[in-house]
PDB file of C-alpha atoms in Angstrom:
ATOM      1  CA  UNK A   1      -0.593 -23.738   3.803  1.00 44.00           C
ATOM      2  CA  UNK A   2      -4.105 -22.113   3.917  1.00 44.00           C
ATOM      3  CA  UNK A   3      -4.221 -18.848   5.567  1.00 47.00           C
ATOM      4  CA  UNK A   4      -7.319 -17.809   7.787  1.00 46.00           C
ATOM      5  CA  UNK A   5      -9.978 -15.456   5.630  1.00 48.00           C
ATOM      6  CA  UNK A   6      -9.523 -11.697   5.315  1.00 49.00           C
ATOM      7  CA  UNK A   7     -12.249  -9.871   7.053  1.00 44.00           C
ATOM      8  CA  UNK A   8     -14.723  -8.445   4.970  1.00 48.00           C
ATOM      9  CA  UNK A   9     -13.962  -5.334   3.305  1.00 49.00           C
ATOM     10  CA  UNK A  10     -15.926  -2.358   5.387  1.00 51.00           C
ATOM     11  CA  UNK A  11     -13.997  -4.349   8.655  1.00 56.00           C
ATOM     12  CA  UNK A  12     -10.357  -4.323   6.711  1.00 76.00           C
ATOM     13  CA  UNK A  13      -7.115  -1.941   7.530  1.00 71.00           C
ATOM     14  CA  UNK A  14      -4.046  -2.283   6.719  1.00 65.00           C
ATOM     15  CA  UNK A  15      -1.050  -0.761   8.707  1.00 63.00           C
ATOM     16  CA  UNK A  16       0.700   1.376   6.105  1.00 59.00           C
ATOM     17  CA  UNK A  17       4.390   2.823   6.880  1.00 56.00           C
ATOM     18  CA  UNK A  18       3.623   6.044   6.997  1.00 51.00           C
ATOM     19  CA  UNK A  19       7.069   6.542   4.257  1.00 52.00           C
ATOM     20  CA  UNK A  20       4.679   4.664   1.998  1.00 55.00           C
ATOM     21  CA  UNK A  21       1.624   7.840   2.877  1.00 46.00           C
ATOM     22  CA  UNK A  22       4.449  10.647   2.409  1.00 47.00           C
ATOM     23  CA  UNK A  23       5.342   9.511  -1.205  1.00 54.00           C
ATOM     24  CA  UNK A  24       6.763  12.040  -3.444  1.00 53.00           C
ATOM     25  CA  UNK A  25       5.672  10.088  -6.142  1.00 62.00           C
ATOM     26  CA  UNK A  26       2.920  11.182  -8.558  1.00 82.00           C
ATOM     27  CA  UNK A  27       0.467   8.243  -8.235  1.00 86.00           C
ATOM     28  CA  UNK A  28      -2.805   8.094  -9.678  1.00 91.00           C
ATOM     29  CA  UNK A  29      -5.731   7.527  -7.753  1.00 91.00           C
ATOM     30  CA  UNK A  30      -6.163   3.771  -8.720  1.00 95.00           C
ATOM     31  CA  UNK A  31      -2.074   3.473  -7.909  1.00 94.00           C
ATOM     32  CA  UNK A  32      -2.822   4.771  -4.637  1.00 90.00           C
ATOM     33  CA  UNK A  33      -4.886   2.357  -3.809  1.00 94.00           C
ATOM     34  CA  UNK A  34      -3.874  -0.304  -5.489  1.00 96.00           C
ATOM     35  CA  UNK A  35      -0.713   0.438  -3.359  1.00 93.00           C
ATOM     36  CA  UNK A  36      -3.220  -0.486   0.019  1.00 90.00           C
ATOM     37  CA  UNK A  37      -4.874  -3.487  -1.617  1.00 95.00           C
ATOM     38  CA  UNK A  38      -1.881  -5.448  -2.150  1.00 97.00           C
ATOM     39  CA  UNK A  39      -0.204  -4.459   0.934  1.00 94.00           C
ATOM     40  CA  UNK A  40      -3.150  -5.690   2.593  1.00 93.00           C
ATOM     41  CA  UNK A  41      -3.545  -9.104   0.729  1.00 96.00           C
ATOM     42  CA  UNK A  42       0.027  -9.970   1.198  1.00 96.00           C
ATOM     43  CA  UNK A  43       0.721  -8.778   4.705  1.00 93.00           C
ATOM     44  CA  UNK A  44       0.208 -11.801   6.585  1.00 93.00           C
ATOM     45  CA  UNK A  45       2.784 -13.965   4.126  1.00 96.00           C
ATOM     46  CA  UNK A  46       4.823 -10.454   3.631  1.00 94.00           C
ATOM     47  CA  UNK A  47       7.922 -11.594   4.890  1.00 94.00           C
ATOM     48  CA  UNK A  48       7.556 -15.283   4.532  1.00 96.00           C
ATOM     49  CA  UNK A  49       6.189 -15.799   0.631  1.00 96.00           C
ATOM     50  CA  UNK A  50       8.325 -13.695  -2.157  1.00 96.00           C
ATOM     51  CA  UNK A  51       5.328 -13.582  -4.126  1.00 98.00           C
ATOM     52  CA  UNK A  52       1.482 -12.916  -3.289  1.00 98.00           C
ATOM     53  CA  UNK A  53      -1.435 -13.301  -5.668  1.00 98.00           C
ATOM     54  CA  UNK A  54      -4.932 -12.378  -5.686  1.00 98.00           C
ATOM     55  CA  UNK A  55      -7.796 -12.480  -7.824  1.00 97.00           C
ATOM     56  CA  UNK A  56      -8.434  -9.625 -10.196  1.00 97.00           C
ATOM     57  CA  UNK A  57     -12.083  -9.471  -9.514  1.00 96.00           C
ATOM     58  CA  UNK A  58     -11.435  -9.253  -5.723  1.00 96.00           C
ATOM     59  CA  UNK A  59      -8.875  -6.893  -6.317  1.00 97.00           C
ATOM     60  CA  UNK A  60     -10.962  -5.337  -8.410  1.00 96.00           C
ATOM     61  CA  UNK A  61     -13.995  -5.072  -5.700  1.00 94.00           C
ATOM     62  CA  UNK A  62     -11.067  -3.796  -3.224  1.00 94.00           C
ATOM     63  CA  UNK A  63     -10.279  -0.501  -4.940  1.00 95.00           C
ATOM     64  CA  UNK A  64     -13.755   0.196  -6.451  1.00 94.00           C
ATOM     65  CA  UNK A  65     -12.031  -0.391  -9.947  1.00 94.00           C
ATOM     66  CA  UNK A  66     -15.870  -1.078 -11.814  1.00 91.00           C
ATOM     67  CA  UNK A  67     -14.185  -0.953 -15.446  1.00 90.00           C
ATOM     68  CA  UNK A  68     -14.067  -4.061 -17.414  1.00 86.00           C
ATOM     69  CA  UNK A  69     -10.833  -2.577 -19.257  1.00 89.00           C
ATOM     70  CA  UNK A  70      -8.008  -4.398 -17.215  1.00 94.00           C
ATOM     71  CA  UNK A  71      -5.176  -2.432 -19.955  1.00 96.00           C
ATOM     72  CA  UNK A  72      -6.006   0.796 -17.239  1.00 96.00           C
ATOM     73  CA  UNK A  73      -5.082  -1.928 -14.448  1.00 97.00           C
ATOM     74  CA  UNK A  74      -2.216  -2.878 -15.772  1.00 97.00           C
ATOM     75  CA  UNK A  75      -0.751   0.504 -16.781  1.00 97.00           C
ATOM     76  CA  UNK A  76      -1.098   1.236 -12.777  1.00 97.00           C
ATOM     77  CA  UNK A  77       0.455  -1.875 -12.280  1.00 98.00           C
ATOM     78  CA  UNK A  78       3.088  -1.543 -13.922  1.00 97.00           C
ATOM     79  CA  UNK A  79       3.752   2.103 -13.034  1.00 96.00           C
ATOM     80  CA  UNK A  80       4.544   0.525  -9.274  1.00 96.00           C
ATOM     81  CA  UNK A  81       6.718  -0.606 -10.708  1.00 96.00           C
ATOM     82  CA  UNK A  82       8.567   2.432 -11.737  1.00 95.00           C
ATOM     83  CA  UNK A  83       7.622   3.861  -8.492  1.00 92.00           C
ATOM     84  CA  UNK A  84      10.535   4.146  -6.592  1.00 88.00           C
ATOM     85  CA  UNK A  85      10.467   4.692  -2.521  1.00 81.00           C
ATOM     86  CA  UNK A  86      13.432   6.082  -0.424  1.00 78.00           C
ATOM     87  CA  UNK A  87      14.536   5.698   2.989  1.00 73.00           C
ATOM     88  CA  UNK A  88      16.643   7.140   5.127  1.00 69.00           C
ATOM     89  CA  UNK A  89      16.822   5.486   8.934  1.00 68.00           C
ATOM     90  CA  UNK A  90      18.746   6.497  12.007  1.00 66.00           C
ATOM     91  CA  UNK A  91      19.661   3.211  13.606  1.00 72.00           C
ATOM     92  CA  UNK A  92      20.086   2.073  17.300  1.00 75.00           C
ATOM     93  CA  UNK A  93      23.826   2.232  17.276  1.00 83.00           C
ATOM     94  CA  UNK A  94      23.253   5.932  15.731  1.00 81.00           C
ATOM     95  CA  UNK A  95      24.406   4.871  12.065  1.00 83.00           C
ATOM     96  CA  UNK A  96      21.781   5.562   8.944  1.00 80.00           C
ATOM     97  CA  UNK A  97      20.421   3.214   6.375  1.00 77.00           C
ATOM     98  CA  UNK A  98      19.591   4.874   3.233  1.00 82.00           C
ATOM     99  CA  UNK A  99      17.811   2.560   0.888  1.00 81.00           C
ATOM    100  CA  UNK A 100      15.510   2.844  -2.319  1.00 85.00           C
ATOM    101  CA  UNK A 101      13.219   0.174  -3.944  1.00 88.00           C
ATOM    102  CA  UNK A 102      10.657  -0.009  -6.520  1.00 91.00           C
ATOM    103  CA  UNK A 103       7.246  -0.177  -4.930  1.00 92.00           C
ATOM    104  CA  UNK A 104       6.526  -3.322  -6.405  1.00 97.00           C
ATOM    105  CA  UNK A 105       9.710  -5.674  -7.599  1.00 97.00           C
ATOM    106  CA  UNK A 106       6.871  -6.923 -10.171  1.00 98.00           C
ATOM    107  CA  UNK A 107       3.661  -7.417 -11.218  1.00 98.00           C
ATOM    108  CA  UNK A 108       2.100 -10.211 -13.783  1.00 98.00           C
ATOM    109  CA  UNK A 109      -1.629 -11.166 -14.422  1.00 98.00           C
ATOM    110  CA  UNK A 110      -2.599 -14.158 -15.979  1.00 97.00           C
ATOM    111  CA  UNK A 111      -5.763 -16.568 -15.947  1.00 97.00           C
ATOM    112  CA  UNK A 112      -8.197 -13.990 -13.927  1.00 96.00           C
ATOM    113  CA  UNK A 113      -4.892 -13.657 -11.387  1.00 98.00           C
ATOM    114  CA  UNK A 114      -2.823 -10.843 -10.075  1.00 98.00           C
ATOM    115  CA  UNK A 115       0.897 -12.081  -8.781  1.00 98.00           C
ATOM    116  CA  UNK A 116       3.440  -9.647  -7.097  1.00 98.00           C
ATOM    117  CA  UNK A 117       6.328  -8.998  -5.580  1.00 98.00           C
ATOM    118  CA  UNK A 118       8.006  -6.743  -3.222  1.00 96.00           C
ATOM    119  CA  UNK A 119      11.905  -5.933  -3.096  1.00 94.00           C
ATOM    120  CA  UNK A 120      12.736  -8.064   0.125  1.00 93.00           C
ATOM    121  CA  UNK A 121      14.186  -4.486   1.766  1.00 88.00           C
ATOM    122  CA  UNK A 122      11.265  -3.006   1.214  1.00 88.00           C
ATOM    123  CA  UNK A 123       8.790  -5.731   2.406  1.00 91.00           C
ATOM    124  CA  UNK A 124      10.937  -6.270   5.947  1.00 87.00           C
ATOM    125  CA  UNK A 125      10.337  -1.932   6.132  1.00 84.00           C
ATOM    126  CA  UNK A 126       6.269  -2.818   5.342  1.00 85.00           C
ATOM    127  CA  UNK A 127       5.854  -5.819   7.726  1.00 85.00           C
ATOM    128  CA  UNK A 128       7.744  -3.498  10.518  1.00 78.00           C
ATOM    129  CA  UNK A 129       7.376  -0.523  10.356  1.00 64.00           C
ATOM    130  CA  UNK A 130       8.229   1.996  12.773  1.00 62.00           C
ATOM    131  CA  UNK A 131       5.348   4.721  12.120  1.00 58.00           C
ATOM    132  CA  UNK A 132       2.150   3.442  10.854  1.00 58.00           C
ATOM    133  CA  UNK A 133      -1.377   4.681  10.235  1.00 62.00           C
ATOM    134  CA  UNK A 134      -3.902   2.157  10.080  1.00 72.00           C
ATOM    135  CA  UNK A 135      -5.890   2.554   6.754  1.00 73.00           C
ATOM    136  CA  UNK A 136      -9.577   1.912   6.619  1.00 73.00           C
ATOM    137  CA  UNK A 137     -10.328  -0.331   3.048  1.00 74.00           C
ATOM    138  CA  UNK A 138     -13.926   0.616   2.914  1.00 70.00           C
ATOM    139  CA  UNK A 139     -12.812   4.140   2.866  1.00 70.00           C
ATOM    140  CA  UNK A 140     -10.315   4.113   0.262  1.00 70.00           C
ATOM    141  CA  UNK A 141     -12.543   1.858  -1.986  1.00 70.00           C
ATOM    142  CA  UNK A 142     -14.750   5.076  -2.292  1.00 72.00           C
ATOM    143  CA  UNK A 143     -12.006   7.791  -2.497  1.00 70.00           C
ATOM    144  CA  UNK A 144     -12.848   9.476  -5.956  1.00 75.00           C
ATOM    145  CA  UNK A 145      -9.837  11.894  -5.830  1.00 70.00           C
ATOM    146  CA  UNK A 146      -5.805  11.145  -5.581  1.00 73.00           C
ATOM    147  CA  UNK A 147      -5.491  13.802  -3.061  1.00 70.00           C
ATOM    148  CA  UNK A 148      -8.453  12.981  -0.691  1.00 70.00           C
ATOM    149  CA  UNK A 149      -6.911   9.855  -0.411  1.00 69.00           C
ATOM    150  CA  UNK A 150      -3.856  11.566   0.520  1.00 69.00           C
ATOM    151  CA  UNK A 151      -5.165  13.506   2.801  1.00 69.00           C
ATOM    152  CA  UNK A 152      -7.167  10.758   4.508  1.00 69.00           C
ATOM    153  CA  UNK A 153      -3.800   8.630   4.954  1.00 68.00           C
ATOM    154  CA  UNK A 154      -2.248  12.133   6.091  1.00 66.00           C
ATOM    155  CA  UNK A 155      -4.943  12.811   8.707  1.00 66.00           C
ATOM    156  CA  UNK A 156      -6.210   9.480  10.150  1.00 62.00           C
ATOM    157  CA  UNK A 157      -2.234   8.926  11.137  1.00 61.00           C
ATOM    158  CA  UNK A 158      -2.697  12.097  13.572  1.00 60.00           C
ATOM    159  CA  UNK A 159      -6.709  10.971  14.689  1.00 61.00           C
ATOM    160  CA  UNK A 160      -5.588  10.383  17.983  1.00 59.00           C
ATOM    161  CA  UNK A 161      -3.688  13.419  18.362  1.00 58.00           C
ATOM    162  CA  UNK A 162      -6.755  15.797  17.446  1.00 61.00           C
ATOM    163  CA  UNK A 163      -4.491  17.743  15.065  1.00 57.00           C
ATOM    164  CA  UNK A 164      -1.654  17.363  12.114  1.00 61.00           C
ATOM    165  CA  UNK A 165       1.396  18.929  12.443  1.00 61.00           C
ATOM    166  CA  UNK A 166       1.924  21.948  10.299  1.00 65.00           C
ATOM    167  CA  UNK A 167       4.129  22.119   6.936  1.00 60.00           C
ATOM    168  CA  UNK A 168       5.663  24.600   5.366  1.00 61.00           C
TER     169      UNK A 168
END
């Protein structure tokens, strides 16, 4: 099956959970986006493919990565990994579904390509979910800071609103 083209990168966003933006996690800057790149490049065949690949270099170009040392791309890979992400839902009929996942079930590179996985819980919660911000590529491919590419997920999610709500 051939899927259509992606858009080109400045046009891309992906619609991110908004659990996935409120991560307690400490991710790294190249984590965090890694975390939209591969969202993006699976989320057509999310729920219908277990696995999704993608070329390094184009994955590479997605998240402004311009080192030629892949072991720092693999490290954040395989971090993902380890990242673990928590949910706690209030169904229709008023019950709750608590859940937890790695953020990626896997991650393996081999001949100039990237294949991954997600936990099938946690892809079903990514292809629908409930909140979402939409996440402008071109944007995060230029982030040079972890949390101003926090705060850009934080804020776009509330662009329509004029404000963010306030925290203690």
């Amino acid at each position: 099956m051939t899927r259509a083209p992606k858009p080109p990168l400045d046009k891309s966003v992906v619609k991110k959970n908004v659990s996935v933006i409120h991560i307690n996690a400490k991710l790294s800057l190249i984590q965090r986006k890694l975390v939209n790149a591969l969202l993006y490049n699976a989320y057509d065949a999310l729920l219908a493919q277990p696995k999704h690949s993608v070329n390094v270099v184009l994955l590479c170009e997605m998240i402004g990565f311009e080192s030629r040392n892949l072991t720092h791309l693999k490290l954040a890979l395989a971090g993902l990994t380890k990242t673990n992400i928590s949910w706690d839902v209030l169904e229709d009929n008023g019950s709750v579904r608590w859940g937890t996942s790695g953020m990626l079930a896997e991650a393996e590179i081999f001949e100039g390509v990237c294949t991954y996985s997600y936990a099938p819980s946690l892809a079903q919660k990514l292809y629908h979910p409930d909140i979402y911000s939409k996440i402008n590529l071109s944007v995060v491919r230029d982030m040079r800071s972890a949390h101003a590419l926090v705060l850009y997920e934080n804020c776009y999610r509330f662009i329509d609103l004029g404000h963010t709500p306030w925290w203690d």
